[in-house]
Amino acid sequence: MSLTPSRRSADLERLRDEGYDVALVDGLLVVRGIPYVDGLRTVKYGTLSVRVLLAGDVTVAPHRHDVGWSGSPPCTASGEPLPGISTGHAKEFNGEVQRSLCQQPSGREFMDYHELVTAYVAALTGQAMLLDPRCTARPGGVMREHNVASPFHYVDTASSRAGTERLASRFHGQKLAIVGLGGTGSYVLDLVAKTPVASIHLFDDDTFDQHNAFRAPGAASLENLRLRRSKVDHWAAVYSQIHRGIVPHPERLQRGGLSVLDSMDFVFLCIDQIEPKQSICRRLDRAGVRFIDTGIGLEVTADGVFGLLRVTTSTDSTREAALATIPGGSGGHDDPYQSNVQVADLNALTASLAVLRWKRLCGFYRNGADEHVSVFDVESGLVHTASK
Amino acid sequence: MIDDKRSLVPLRVNPLRPAHDVGDTCEIIVNGQKHLIKGSSIEHCDLVRLAFPQMRASINSAVTIAFRGGPSHAAEGLLTVRQRTPIAQGETFVVTHTVAS
């Protein structure tokens, strides 16, 4: 995160001024070096992790009084369980044992994060000081900015509220590309822009026109439509408000200019021209870059729209099988039956299926299958999948 | 008015149909159109021809096919190029070019 939120929040500023070792990490207020007494009556040091609620860059009053605790169950100086604090079961995550602590000494929620942190420190460190009067939770540190390199302009408090911030770290450092910023590609951007990937490169040479606004996330203003910017510049302007790593490329990717994709960690292909798709698929296969190709095929009839939404995943283990399901992936050309019927909710669903699949590959979601293609049938609501 | 009894029927009930005898004709539905098929199975390219009679064979690979209501051993799924699936009376196939984005 930037320096701004902590400096504009009086409670966090006060903790820092009083000498606590505090940092904001992935939407959590982390307070390190807190002395406490373990079950063997030894003074140890633990870490508190507190979910922080922010309104933009300023904290708002906490709604909860439980915190995360990296340390053993805290005890009194005589080795008894600490009264007034309930301790949750231990969970291990990436080799670190965490449990929750819960106390509400005043019978109400805490007014701010200063009151919350100092209440826990008083309970934990008060016992430790009975054994070692020199120990302190206030070593005189300064607010450590662990997230200076965060891709977000403001702290991701949604992940910390949901307890998924550690899993979200599995996206760190990734360089993504979205090729094609039409209906599906713009929804893919909407979803991946809320993950802490390092950068998201957008490729498209079309302009953002009025019809695009009706199958895209959010609501474009009349002024935005009058600008007639390129799609990538339009979307870069929108999503750069939350993510620092949006990189627009107002160009059509085609043979001779595909090397830019070689350095990507993952590519979402959301284009409808078959010939460039073939070239891109082959290039990504050769470069060993994992990718997802999306495609929608809908027909309009008097009984309603029917058709299929396809998400094909190409990884080292699914390359060949994936290629066989991609239109033009193994040859072929544009054809006269090609339909361009699209509906915003189906664009959004296709994008969601694609991003969900990518998140499973990243380990954010548990990955219980290795399907190379999944297809949603609009008419029946069935999702069909196929694995090698 | 909602029929309470009917609303309790599981949504994914899919009565399994027996595979059709070889040599018989079988009615299948392709993109909402009924077709009588001779034989017990059908291949990807046959379904593409039924759905898009004028399409050149070279672009078969641009077609995605999903089916449901098939015989018990192939009740629903996907069919890719050169694959064949057994058919059942009333089986539904959706055959489209999944290329739009």
CSV table of C-alpha atoms in Angstrom, one decimal:
chain,number,residue,atom,x,y,z
A,1,MET,CA,0.0,0.0,0.0
A,2,SER,CA,1.0,3.6,-0.3
A,3,LEU,CA,2.2,5.7,2.6
A,4,THR,CA,-1.0,7.7,2.4
A,5,PRO,CA,-3.6,5.5,4.3
A,6,SER,CA,-1.5,5.1,7.4
A,7,ARG,CA,-0.6,8.8,7.6
A,8,ARG,CA,-4.2,9.9,7.2
A,9,SER,CA,-5.6,7.6,9.8
A,10,ALA,CA,-5.1,9.0,13.3
A,11,ASP,CA,-5.4,5.7,15.1
A,12,LEU,CA,-2.7,4.0,13.0
A,13,GLU,CA,-0.5,7.1,13.2
A,14,ARG,CA,-0.8,7.1,17.0
A,15,LEU,CA,0.2,3.4,17.2
A,16,ARG,CA,3.3,4.2,15.1
A,17,ASP,CA,4.1,7.3,17.2
A,18,GLU,CA,3.9,5.3,20.4
A,19,GLY,CA,6.5,2.9,19.0
A,20,TYR,CA,4.6,-0.2,18.0
A,21,ASP,CA,6.0,-2.2,15.2
A,22,VAL,CA,3.1,-1.9,12.9
A,23,ALA,CA,2.6,-2.5,9.2
A,24,LEU,CA,-0.3,-2.7,6.8
A,25,VAL,CA,0.0,-5.9,4.8
A,26,ASP,CA,-2.7,-7.0,2.3
A,27,GLY,CA,-5.5,-5.3,4.2
A,28,LEU,CA,-4.3,-6.4,7.6
A,29,LEU,CA,-2.8,-4.3,10.3
A,30,VAL,CA,0.1,-6.4,11.5
A,31,VAL,CA,1.6,-5.7,14.9
A,32,ARG,CA,4.8,-7.6,15.5
A,33,GLY,CA,7.0,-8.2,18.6
A,34,ILE,CA,4.3,-8.4,21.2
A,35,PRO,CA,5.6,-10.0,24.4
A,36,TYR,CA,3.4,-12.7,26.0
A,37,VAL,CA,3.7,-15.7,28.3
A,38,ASP,CA,3.3,-19.2,26.9
A,39,GLY,CA,2.1,-22.3,28.7
A,40,LEU,CA,5.7,-23.0,30.0
A,41,ARG,CA,5.7,-19.5,31.7
A,42,THR,CA,8.3,-18.3,29.2
A,43,VAL,CA,8.2,-14.8,27.7
A,44,LYS,CA,7.8,-15.1,23.9
A,45,TYR,CA,7.0,-12.7,21.1
A,46,GLY,CA,4.0,-13.0,18.9
A,47,THR,CA,2.2,-11.1,16.1
A,48,LEU,CA,-1.3,-9.7,15.9
A,49,SER,CA,-3.1,-9.5,12.6
A,50,VAL,CA,-6.1,-7.2,12.6
A,51,ARG,CA,-8.6,-6.9,9.7
A,52,VAL,CA,-8.7,-3.2,8.8
A,53,LEU,CA,-11.8,-1.4,7.4
A,54,LEU,CA,-11.0,1.6,5.3
A,55,ALA,CA,-13.0,4.2,3.6
A,56,GLY,CA,-10.7,5.0,0.7
A,57,ASP,CA,-7.5,5.8,2.6
A,58,VAL,CA,-8.8,6.4,6.1
A,59,THR,CA,-9.7,3.8,8.7
A,60,VAL,CA,-13.3,3.4,10.0
A,61,ALA,CA,-14.3,2.0,13.3
A,62,PRO,CA,-13.7,-1.8,13.5
A,63,HIS,CA,-16.8,-4.0,13.4
A,64,ARG,CA,-15.1,-7.0,14.9
A,65,HIS,CA,-13.0,-7.6,18.0
A,66,ASP,CA,-11.3,-10.8,17.1
A,67,VAL,CA,-7.8,-10.8,15.8
A,68,GLY,CA,-5.3,-13.2,14.2
A,69,TRP,CA,-2.4,-14.4,16.4
A,70,SER,CA,0.9,-15.9,15.4
A,71,GLY,CA,2.1,-17.4,18.7
A,72,SER,CA,1.2,-20.0,21.3
A,73,PRO,CA,-2.0,-19.8,23.3
A,74,PRO,CA,-1.3,-16.8,25.6
A,75,CYS,CA,-1.2,-17.5,29.4
A,76,THR,CA,-0.9,-15.6,32.7
A,77,ALA,CA,2.4,-15.3,34.4
A,78,SER,CA,1.5,-18.4,36.4
A,79,GLY,CA,0.9,-20.4,33.3
A,80,GLU,CA,-2.9,-20.5,33.4
A,81,PRO,CA,-5.0,-19.7,30.3
A,82,LEU,CA,-5.4,-15.9,30.0
A,83,PRO,CA,-8.8,-14.9,31.4
A,84,GLY,CA,-11.0,-12.7,29.3
A,85,ILE,CA,-9.4,-13.8,26.0
A,86,SER,CA,-10.7,-16.9,24.1
A,87,THR,CA,-8.2,-18.6,21.9
A,88,GLY,CA,-9.2,-20.3,18.6
A,89,HIS,CA,-7.9,-23.5,17.1
A,90,ALA,CA,-4.5,-23.4,15.4
A,91,LYS,CA,-4.4,-23.4,11.6
A,92,GLU,CA,-1.2,-23.8,9.6
A,93,PHE,CA,-0.7,-21.8,6.5
A,94,ASN,CA,2.6,-21.8,4.5
A,95,GLY,CA,4.4,-23.2,7.6
A,96,GLU,CA,3.1,-20.5,9.9
A,97,VAL,CA,0.7,-21.4,12.8
A,98,GLN,CA,-2.1,-18.9,13.3
A,99,ARG,CA,-5.0,-18.9,15.7
A,100,SER,CA,-7.6,-16.3,16.6
A,101,LEU,CA,-7.9,-14.4,19.8
A,102,CYS,CA,-11.1,-12.8,21.0
A,103,GLN,CA,-11.8,-10.3,23.7
A,104,GLN,CA,-14.2,-7.4,24.3
A,105,PRO,CA,-13.2,-5.9,27.6
A,106,SER,CA,-15.6,-2.9,27.4
A,107,GLY,CA,-18.6,-4.9,26.3
A,108,ARG,CA,-18.8,-2.9,23.0
A,109,GLU,CA,-16.8,-2.8,19.8
A,110,PHE,CA,-13.6,-0.9,19.8
A,111,MET,CA,-13.7,2.7,18.8
A,112,ASP,CA,-10.7,2.5,16.6
A,113,TYR,CA,-7.6,0.4,15.9
A,114,HIS,CA,-5.5,2.1,18.5
A,115,GLU,CA,-8.0,1.1,21.2
A,116,LEU,CA,-8.2,-2.5,19.8
A,117,VAL,CA,-4.4,-3.0,19.6
A,118,THR,CA,-3.6,-1.5,23.0
A,119,ALA,CA,-6.3,-3.6,24.7
A,120,TYR,CA,-4.8,-6.8,23.3
A,121,VAL,CA,-1.2,-5.6,24.1
A,122,ALA,CA,-2.3,-4.7,27.7
A,123,ALA,CA,-3.7,-8.2,28.2
A,124,LEU,CA,-0.9,-10.1,26.6
A,125,THR,CA,2.2,-8.0,27.6
A,126,GLY,CA,0.9,-7.1,31.0
A,127,GLN,CA,1.4,-10.8,32.0
A,128,ALA,CA,4.8,-10.9,30.3
A,129,MET,CA,6.0,-7.9,32.2
A,130,LEU,CA,5.3,-9.6,35.5
A,131,LEU,CA,8.1,-12.1,34.5
A,132,ASP,CA,10.3,-9.7,32.6
A,133,PRO,CA,9.7,-6.0,33.5
A,134,ARG,CA,12.0,-4.9,30.6
A,135,CYS,CA,10.0,-6.5,27.8
A,136,THR,CA,8.0,-4.1,25.7
A,137,ALA,CA,5.7,-4.2,22.7
A,138,ARG,CA,6.9,-0.7,21.7
A,139,PRO,CA,10.4,-1.0,20.5
A,140,GLY,CA,10.2,2.5,19.0
A,141,GLY,CA,9.8,1.2,15.4
A,142,VAL,CA,8.2,3.1,12.6
A,143,MET,CA,5.3,2.2,10.4
A,144,ARG,CA,6.8,-0.3,8.1
A,145,GLU,CA,5.5,-0.1,4.5
A,146,HIS,CA,5.5,-3.7,3.6
A,147,ASN,CA,3.3,-3.1,0.6
A,148,VAL,CA,5.1,-0.3,-1.1
A,149,ALA,CA,5.1,-2.5,-4.2
A,150,SER,CA,1.4,-3.3,-3.9
A,151,PRO,CA,-0.3,-3.2,-7.3
A,152,PHE,CA,-3.4,-1.5,-5.8
A,153,HIS,CA,-3.9,2.2,-5.2
A,154,TYR,CA,-5.7,1.4,-2.0
A,155,VAL,CA,-5.7,-1.5,0.4
A,156,ASP,CA,-7.6,-4.7,-0.6
A,157,THR,CA,-9.8,-4.9,2.4
A,158,ALA,CA,-12.2,-7.4,0.7
A,159,SER,CA,-9.6,-10.1,0.9
A,160,SER,CA,-8.7,-9.4,4.5
A,161,ARG,CA,-12.4,-9.4,5.4
A,162,ALA,CA,-12.9,-12.7,3.7
A,163,GLY,CA,-9.6,-14.2,5.1
A,164,THR,CA,-8.3,-14.9,1.6
A,165,GLU,CA,-5.4,-12.5,1.6
A,166,ARG,CA,-2.8,-15.2,2.0
A,167,LEU,CA,-4.2,-17.1,-0.9
A,168,ALA,CA,-4.4,-13.9,-3.0
A,169,SER,CA,-0.7,-13.7,-2.6
A,170,ARG,CA,-0.5,-16.6,-5.1
A,171,PHE,CA,-1.2,-14.0,-7.8
A,172,HIS,CA,1.7,-11.8,-6.8
A,173,GLY,CA,4.2,-11.0,-9.5
A,174,GLN,CA,2.3,-12.4,-12.4
A,175,LYS,CA,2.3,-10.6,-15.8
A,176,LEU,CA,-1.1,-11.2,-17.5
A,177,ALA,CA,-2.3,-10.3,-21.0
A,178,ILE,CA,-5.8,-9.9,-22.3
A,179,VAL,CA,-6.0,-10.0,-26.0
A,180,GLY,CA,-9.3,-8.6,-27.2
A,181,LEU,CA,-11.2,-6.1,-25.0
A,182,GLY,CA,-14.7,-6.8,-26.3
A,183,GLY,CA,-17.5,-8.1,-24.1
A,184,THR,CA,-15.7,-11.1,-22.7
A,185,GLY,CA,-12.2,-9.4,-22.5
A,186,SER,CA,-13.6,-6.4,-20.6
A,187,TYR,CA,-15.2,-8.6,-18.0
A,188,VAL,CA,-12.0,-10.6,-17.7
A,189,LEU,CA,-10.2,-7.3,-17.0
A,190,ASP,CA,-12.9,-6.4,-14.4
A,191,LEU,CA,-12.2,-9.6,-12.5
A,192,VAL,CA,-8.4,-9.8,-12.8
A,193,ALA,CA,-7.9,-6.1,-11.9
A,194,LYS,CA,-9.0,-7.0,-8.4
A,195,THR,CA,-6.2,-9.5,-8.0
A,196,PRO,CA,-2.7,-8.5,-6.9
A,197,VAL,CA,-1.0,-9.5,-10.2
A,198,ALA,CA,2.0,-7.3,-11.1
A,199,SER,CA,0.6,-6.1,-14.5
A,200,ILE,CA,-2.2,-6.6,-16.9
A,201,HIS,CA,-1.4,-5.9,-20.6
A,202,LEU,CA,-4.4,-5.0,-22.8
A,203,PHE,CA,-4.2,-5.6,-26.6
A,204,ASP,CA,-6.9,-4.3,-29.0
A,205,ASP,CA,-7.0,-1.8,-31.8
A,206,ASP,CA,-10.7,-1.1,-31.8
A,207,THR,CA,-12.4,2.1,-30.5
A,208,PHE,CA,-14.8,2.0,-27.5
A,209,ASP,CA,-18.2,2.5,-29.2
A,210,GLN,CA,-21.7,2.8,-28.0
A,211,HIS,CA,-22.6,-0.8,-28.5
A,212,ASN,CA,-19.6,-1.8,-26.5
A,213,ALA,CA,-21.1,-0.1,-23.5
A,214,PHE,CA,-24.0,-2.4,-23.4
A,215,ARG,CA,-21.9,-5.5,-23.0
A,216,ALA,CA,-19.2,-4.4,-20.7
A,217,PRO,CA,-18.9,-4.0,-17.0
A,218,GLY,CA,-19.9,-0.8,-15.3
A,219,ALA,CA,-21.6,2.1,-17.0
A,220,ALA,CA,-19.8,4.3,-19.5
A,221,SER,CA,-20.7,8.0,-19.4
A,222,LEU,CA,-21.9,9.9,-22.5
A,223,GLU,CA,-18.7,11.9,-22.3
A,224,ASN,CA,-16.6,8.7,-22.4
A,225,LEU,CA,-18.5,7.6,-25.5
A,226,ARG,CA,-17.9,10.9,-27.2
A,227,LEU,CA,-14.2,10.6,-26.6
A,228,ARG,CA,-14.1,7.6,-29.0
A,229,ARG,CA,-10.9,6.4,-27.4
A,230,SER,CA,-9.4,3.1,-28.2
A,231,LYS,CA,-10.8,0.3,-26.1
A,232,VAL,CA,-7.6,-0.3,-24.3
A,233,ASP,CA,-7.2,3.4,-23.4
A,234,HIS,CA,-10.7,3.5,-22.2
A,235,TRP,CA,-10.3,0.4,-20.0
A,236,ALA,CA,-6.9,1.4,-18.8
A,237,ALA,CA,-8.3,4.7,-17.6
A,238,VAL,CA,-11.1,3.0,-15.8
A,239,TYR,CA,-9.1,0.2,-14.1
A,240,SER,CA,-6.1,2.3,-13.4
A,241,GLN,CA,-8.2,3.7,-10.6
A,242,ILE,CA,-7.8,0.5,-8.7
A,243,HIS,CA,-4.7,-1.3,-10.2
A,244,ARG,CA,-1.4,0.3,-10.9
A,245,GLY,CA,-0.2,-2.2,-13.4
A,246,ILE,CA,-2.7,-1.7,-16.3
A,247,VAL,CA,-0.7,-1.4,-19.6
A,248,PRO,CA,-2.7,-0.5,-22.8
A,249,HIS,CA,-1.4,-1.6,-26.2
A,250,PRO,CA,-3.7,0.0,-28.9
A,251,GLU,CA,-2.7,-2.5,-31.5
A,252,ARG,CA,-3.9,-5.7,-33.2
A,253,LEU,CA,-1.7,-8.6,-32.4
A,254,GLN,CA,-0.8,-10.5,-35.5
A,255,ARG,CA,1.9,-12.6,-37.0
A,256,GLY,CA,5.2,-10.8,-36.9
A,257,GLY,CA,4.4,-8.9,-33.7
A,258,LEU,CA,3.6,-11.7,-31.3
A,259,SER,CA,6.9,-11.8,-29.4
A,260,VAL,CA,5.5,-9.4,-26.9
A,261,LEU,CA,3.4,-12.3,-25.5
A,262,ASP,CA,6.5,-14.5,-24.8
A,263,SER,CA,7.2,-12.9,-21.5
A,264,MET,CA,3.7,-13.2,-20.2
A,265,ASP,CA,2.9,-15.6,-17.3
A,266,PHE,CA,-0.7,-16.1,-18.5
A,267,VAL,CA,-2.8,-14.9,-21.5
A,268,PHE,CA,-6.5,-14.6,-21.9
A,269,LEU,CA,-7.5,-14.8,-25.5
A,270,CYS,CA,-10.8,-13.1,-26.1
A,271,ILE,CA,-10.8,-12.4,-29.9
A,272,ASP,CA,-13.2,-13.6,-32.5
A,273,GLN,CA,-11.0,-13.6,-35.6
A,274,ILE,CA,-9.9,-17.1,-36.3
A,275,GLU,CA,-6.7,-16.5,-38.3
A,276,PRO,CA,-4.9,-14.3,-35.7
A,277,LYS,CA,-6.1,-16.7,-33.1
A,278,GLN,CA,-4.3,-19.5,-34.8
A,279,SER,CA,-1.1,-17.6,-34.9
A,280,ILE,CA,-1.3,-16.5,-31.3
A,281,CYS,CA,-2.1,-20.1,-30.1
A,282,ARG,CA,0.9,-21.5,-32.0
A,283,ARG,CA,3.2,-18.8,-30.6
A,284,LEU,CA,2.0,-19.3,-27.1
A,285,ASP,CA,2.5,-23.0,-27.4
A,286,ARG,CA,6.0,-22.6,-28.7
A,287,ALA,CA,6.9,-20.0,-26.0
A,288,GLY,CA,5.4,-22.3,-23.3
A,289,VAL,CA,3.0,-19.7,-22.1
A,290,ARG,CA,-0.2,-20.9,-20.5
A,291,PHE,CA,-3.4,-19.4,-21.9
A,292,ILE,CA,-7.1,-19.6,-21.9
A,293,ASP,CA,-9.1,-19.1,-25.1
A,294,THR,CA,-12.7,-18.1,-24.8
A,295,GLY,CA,-15.5,-18.2,-27.3
A,296,ILE,CA,-19.2,-17.7,-27.5
A,297,GLY,CA,-21.5,-19.3,-30.1
A,298,LEU,CA,-25.2,-18.1,-29.9
A,299,GLU,CA,-28.1,-18.3,-32.3
A,300,VAL,CA,-31.3,-16.3,-32.2
A,301,THR,CA,-34.6,-18.1,-32.8
A,302,ALA,CA,-38.2,-17.4,-32.2
A,303,ASP,CA,-38.0,-19.6,-29.1
A,304,GLY,CA,-35.1,-17.5,-27.7
A,305,VAL,CA,-31.4,-17.5,-27.8
A,306,PHE,CA,-29.5,-20.8,-27.5
A,307,GLY,CA,-25.9,-21.7,-27.8
A,308,LEU,CA,-22.6,-22.5,-26.1
A,309,LEU,CA,-19.9,-20.7,-24.1
A,310,ARG,CA,-16.5,-22.3,-24.3
A,311,VAL,CA,-13.4,-21.9,-22.1
A,312,THR,CA,-10.3,-23.8,-23.3
A,313,THR,CA,-7.3,-24.0,-21.1
A,314,SER,CA,-3.9,-24.7,-22.6
A,315,THR,CA,-1.1,-25.7,-20.2
A,316,ASP,CA,2.0,-27.9,-20.6
A,317,SER,CA,-0.1,-30.9,-19.9
A,318,THR,CA,-3.1,-30.0,-22.1
A,319,ARG,CA,-1.6,-28.3,-25.1
A,320,GLU,CA,-2.6,-30.7,-27.8
A,321,ALA,CA,-6.1,-31.6,-26.5
A,322,ALA,CA,-6.8,-27.9,-26.0
A,323,LEU,CA,-5.8,-27.0,-29.5
A,324,ALA,CA,-8.3,-29.4,-30.9
A,325,THR,CA,-11.2,-27.5,-29.2
A,326,ILE,CA,-10.1,-24.0,-30.3
A,327,PRO,CA,-11.8,-22.8,-33.5
A,328,GLY,CA,-9.0,-22.6,-36.0
A,329,GLY,CA,-6.5,-23.9,-33.5
A,330,SER,CA,-5.7,-26.8,-35.7
A,331,GLY,CA,-6.5,-25.1,-39.0
A,332,GLY,CA,-9.6,-23.6,-40.6
A,333,HIS,CA,-10.8,-20.2,-41.6
A,334,ASP,CA,-13.6,-17.8,-40.9
A,335,ASP,CA,-16.9,-19.1,-42.1
A,336,PRO,CA,-20.2,-17.7,-43.3
A,337,TYR,CA,-22.1,-19.3,-40.4
A,338,GLN,CA,-20.1,-17.4,-37.8
A,339,SER,CA,-22.5,-15.6,-35.5
A,340,ASN,CA,-21.8,-12.5,-33.5
A,341,VAL,CA,-24.7,-12.6,-31.2
A,342,GLN,CA,-23.6,-11.6,-27.7
A,343,VAL,CA,-25.3,-10.7,-24.5
A,344,ALA,CA,-23.7,-9.0,-21.5
A,345,ASP,CA,-24.6,-11.7,-19.0
A,346,LEU,CA,-23.1,-14.4,-21.2
A,347,ASN,CA,-20.0,-12.4,-21.8
A,348,ALA,CA,-19.7,-12.0,-18.0
A,349,LEU,CA,-20.3,-15.7,-17.4
A,350,THR,CA,-17.7,-16.7,-20.0
A,351,ALA,CA,-15.2,-14.3,-18.4
A,352,SER,CA,-16.0,-15.6,-14.9
A,353,LEU,CA,-15.5,-19.2,-16.0
A,354,ALA,CA,-12.1,-18.2,-17.6
A,355,VAL,CA,-10.9,-16.3,-14.5
A,356,LEU,CA,-12.1,-19.1,-12.2
A,357,ARG,CA,-10.1,-21.6,-14.2
A,358,TRP,CA,-7.0,-19.4,-14.0
A,359,LYS,CA,-7.4,-19.0,-10.3
A,360,ARG,CA,-7.6,-22.8,-9.9
A,361,LEU,CA,-4.3,-23.1,-11.8
A,362,CYS,CA,-2.8,-20.5,-9.5
A,363,GLY,CA,-3.9,-22.5,-6.4
A,364,PHE,CA,-6.4,-19.8,-5.2
A,365,TYR,CA,-9.2,-22.3,-5.6
A,366,ARG,CA,-8.6,-26.0,-4.8
A,367,ASN,CA,-7.9,-27.7,-8.1
A,368,GLY,CA,-9.6,-31.0,-8.3
A,369,ALA,CA,-9.5,-31.6,-12.1
A,370,ASP,CA,-7.3,-30.8,-15.1
A,371,GLU,CA,-10.0,-30.2,-17.7
A,372,HIS,CA,-8.8,-28.6,-21.0
A,373,VAL,CA,-12.2,-27.4,-22.0
A,374,SER,CA,-15.4,-26.5,-20.3
A,375,VAL,CA,-18.6,-25.6,-22.2
A,376,PHE,CA,-21.7,-24.0,-20.7
A,377,ASP,CA,-25.0,-24.8,-22.6
A,378,VAL,CA,-27.3,-21.8,-22.3
A,379,GLU,CA,-30.4,-23.9,-23.1
A,380,SER,CA,-29.9,-26.5,-20.3
A,381,GLY,CA,-27.7,-24.7,-17.9
A,382,LEU,CA,-25.3,-27.6,-18.0
A,383,VAL,CA,-21.5,-27.2,-17.8
A,384,HIS,CA,-19.7,-29.9,-19.7
A,385,THR,CA,-16.0,-30.5,-19.2
A,386,ALA,CA,-13.5,-32.7,-20.9
A,387,SER,CA,-10.1,-33.8,-19.7
A,388,LYS,CA,-7.4,-35.5,-21.7
B,1,MET,CA,-49.3,-20.3,-9.8
B,2,ILE,CA,-46.4,-22.5,-8.9
B,3,ASP,CA,-47.1,-26.2,-8.7
B,4,ASP,CA,-45.5,-27.1,-5.4
B,5,LYS,CA,-45.2,-30.8,-6.2
B,6,ARG,CA,-43.6,-30.1,-9.5
B,7,SER,CA,-41.2,-27.6,-8.1
B,8,LEU,CA,-39.8,-30.4,-5.8
B,9,VAL,CA,-38.6,-32.4,-8.8
B,10,PRO,CA,-34.7,-32.2,-8.9
B,11,LEU,CA,-33.6,-29.9,-11.6
B,12,ARG,CA,-31.1,-32.2,-13.1
B,13,VAL,CA,-33.3,-35.3,-13.5
B,14,ASN,CA,-32.2,-36.8,-16.8
B,15,PRO,CA,-34.0,-40.0,-17.6
B,16,LEU,CA,-31.5,-42.4,-19.1
B,17,ARG,CA,-32.3,-43.6,-22.5
B,18,PRO,CA,-31.3,-46.9,-23.9
B,19,ALA,CA,-28.8,-46.9,-26.8
B,20,HIS,CA,-30.6,-47.4,-30.1
B,21,ASP,CA,-30.4,-50.7,-32.0
B,22,VAL,CA,-28.1,-50.8,-34.9
B,23,GLY,CA,-30.0,-50.4,-38.2
B,24,ASP,CA,-32.9,-48.6,-36.7
B,25,THR,CA,-33.7,-44.9,-37.2
B,26,CYS,CA,-33.5,-42.6,-34.3
B,27,GLU,CA,-34.8,-39.1,-34.0
B,28,ILE,CA,-32.3,-36.6,-32.6
B,29,ILE,CA,-32.6,-32.8,-32.2
B,30,VAL,CA,-29.8,-30.6,-33.6
B,31,ASN,CA,-30.0,-26.9,-32.8
B,32,GLY,CA,-33.8,-27.3,-32.3
B,33,GLN,CA,-34.4,-29.2,-35.6
B,34,LYS,CA,-35.5,-32.8,-35.6
B,35,HIS,CA,-33.5,-35.2,-37.7
B,36,LEU,CA,-34.0,-38.9,-38.4
B,37,ILE,CA,-30.7,-40.8,-38.2
B,38,LYS,CA,-30.0,-44.3,-39.3
B,39,GLY,CA,-27.5,-46.2,-37.1
B,40,SER,CA,-26.6,-46.2,-33.4
B,41,SER,CA,-24.0,-43.4,-33.3
B,42,ILE,CA,-23.0,-40.2,-34.9
B,43,GLU,CA,-19.7,-38.4,-35.6
B,44,HIS,CA,-18.8,-34.7,-35.1
B,45,CYS,CA,-18.7,-34.0,-38.9
B,46,ASP,CA,-22.2,-35.5,-39.4
B,47,LEU,CA,-23.6,-33.2,-36.8
B,48,VAL,CA,-21.8,-30.2,-38.4
B,49,ARG,CA,-23.4,-31.1,-41.7
B,50,LEU,CA,-26.8,-31.3,-40.2
B,51,ALA,CA,-26.4,-28.0,-38.5
B,52,PHE,CA,-24.6,-26.1,-41.3
B,53,PRO,CA,-25.3,-27.9,-44.6
B,54,GLN,CA,-23.3,-25.4,-46.7
B,55,MET,CA,-20.2,-25.4,-44.6
B,56,ARG,CA,-16.9,-26.5,-46.0
B,57,ALA,CA,-15.4,-29.5,-44.3
B,58,SER,CA,-12.1,-27.7,-43.7
B,59,ILE,CA,-13.7,-25.6,-41.0
B,60,ASN,CA,-15.1,-28.4,-39.0
B,61,SER,CA,-12.6,-27.7,-36.3
B,62,ALA,CA,-14.3,-24.3,-35.6
B,63,VAL,CA,-17.4,-26.1,-34.3
B,64,THR,CA,-18.2,-26.9,-30.7
B,65,ILE,CA,-20.8,-29.6,-29.9
B,66,ALA,CA,-22.5,-30.4,-26.6
B,67,PHE,CA,-25.1,-33.1,-26.2
B,68,ARG,CA,-27.5,-34.3,-23.5
B,69,GLY,CA,-30.2,-36.9,-23.2
B,70,GLY,CA,-28.0,-39.6,-24.7
B,71,PRO,CA,-27.9,-43.3,-23.8
B,72,SER,CA,-26.8,-44.2,-20.2
B,73,HIS,CA,-23.2,-44.7,-21.1
B,74,ALA,CA,-22.9,-41.4,-22.9
B,75,ALA,CA,-25.7,-39.4,-21.4
B,76,GLU,CA,-24.2,-35.9,-21.9
B,77,GLY,CA,-20.9,-34.3,-22.8
B,78,LEU,CA,-18.8,-32.8,-25.5
B,79,LEU,CA,-17.9,-34.0,-29.0
B,80,THR,CA,-14.7,-32.9,-30.6
B,81,VAL,CA,-13.5,-33.3,-34.2
B,82,ARG,CA,-13.4,-36.9,-35.4
B,83,GLN,CA,-15.2,-38.1,-32.2
B,84,ARG,CA,-18.3,-40.3,-32.4
B,85,THR,CA,-21.0,-40.8,-29.8
B,86,PRO,CA,-23.8,-43.3,-29.4
B,87,ILE,CA,-27.3,-41.8,-29.9
B,88,ALA,CA,-30.6,-42.2,-28.2
B,89,GLN,CA,-34.2,-41.3,-29.2
B,90,GLY,CA,-34.8,-37.6,-28.6
B,91,GLU,CA,-31.1,-36.8,-27.8
B,92,THR,CA,-30.3,-33.1,-28.1
B,93,PHE,CA,-27.2,-31.7,-29.7
B,94,VAL,CA,-26.1,-28.0,-29.7
B,95,VAL,CA,-23.7,-27.3,-32.5
B,96,THR,CA,-22.2,-23.8,-32.7
B,97,HIS,CA,-19.1,-21.8,-33.7
B,98,THR,CA,-17.8,-20.6,-30.3
B,99,VAL,CA,-15.8,-17.8,-31.7
B,100,ALA,CA,-17.5,-14.6,-30.6
B,101,SER,CA,-16.0,-12.6,-27.7
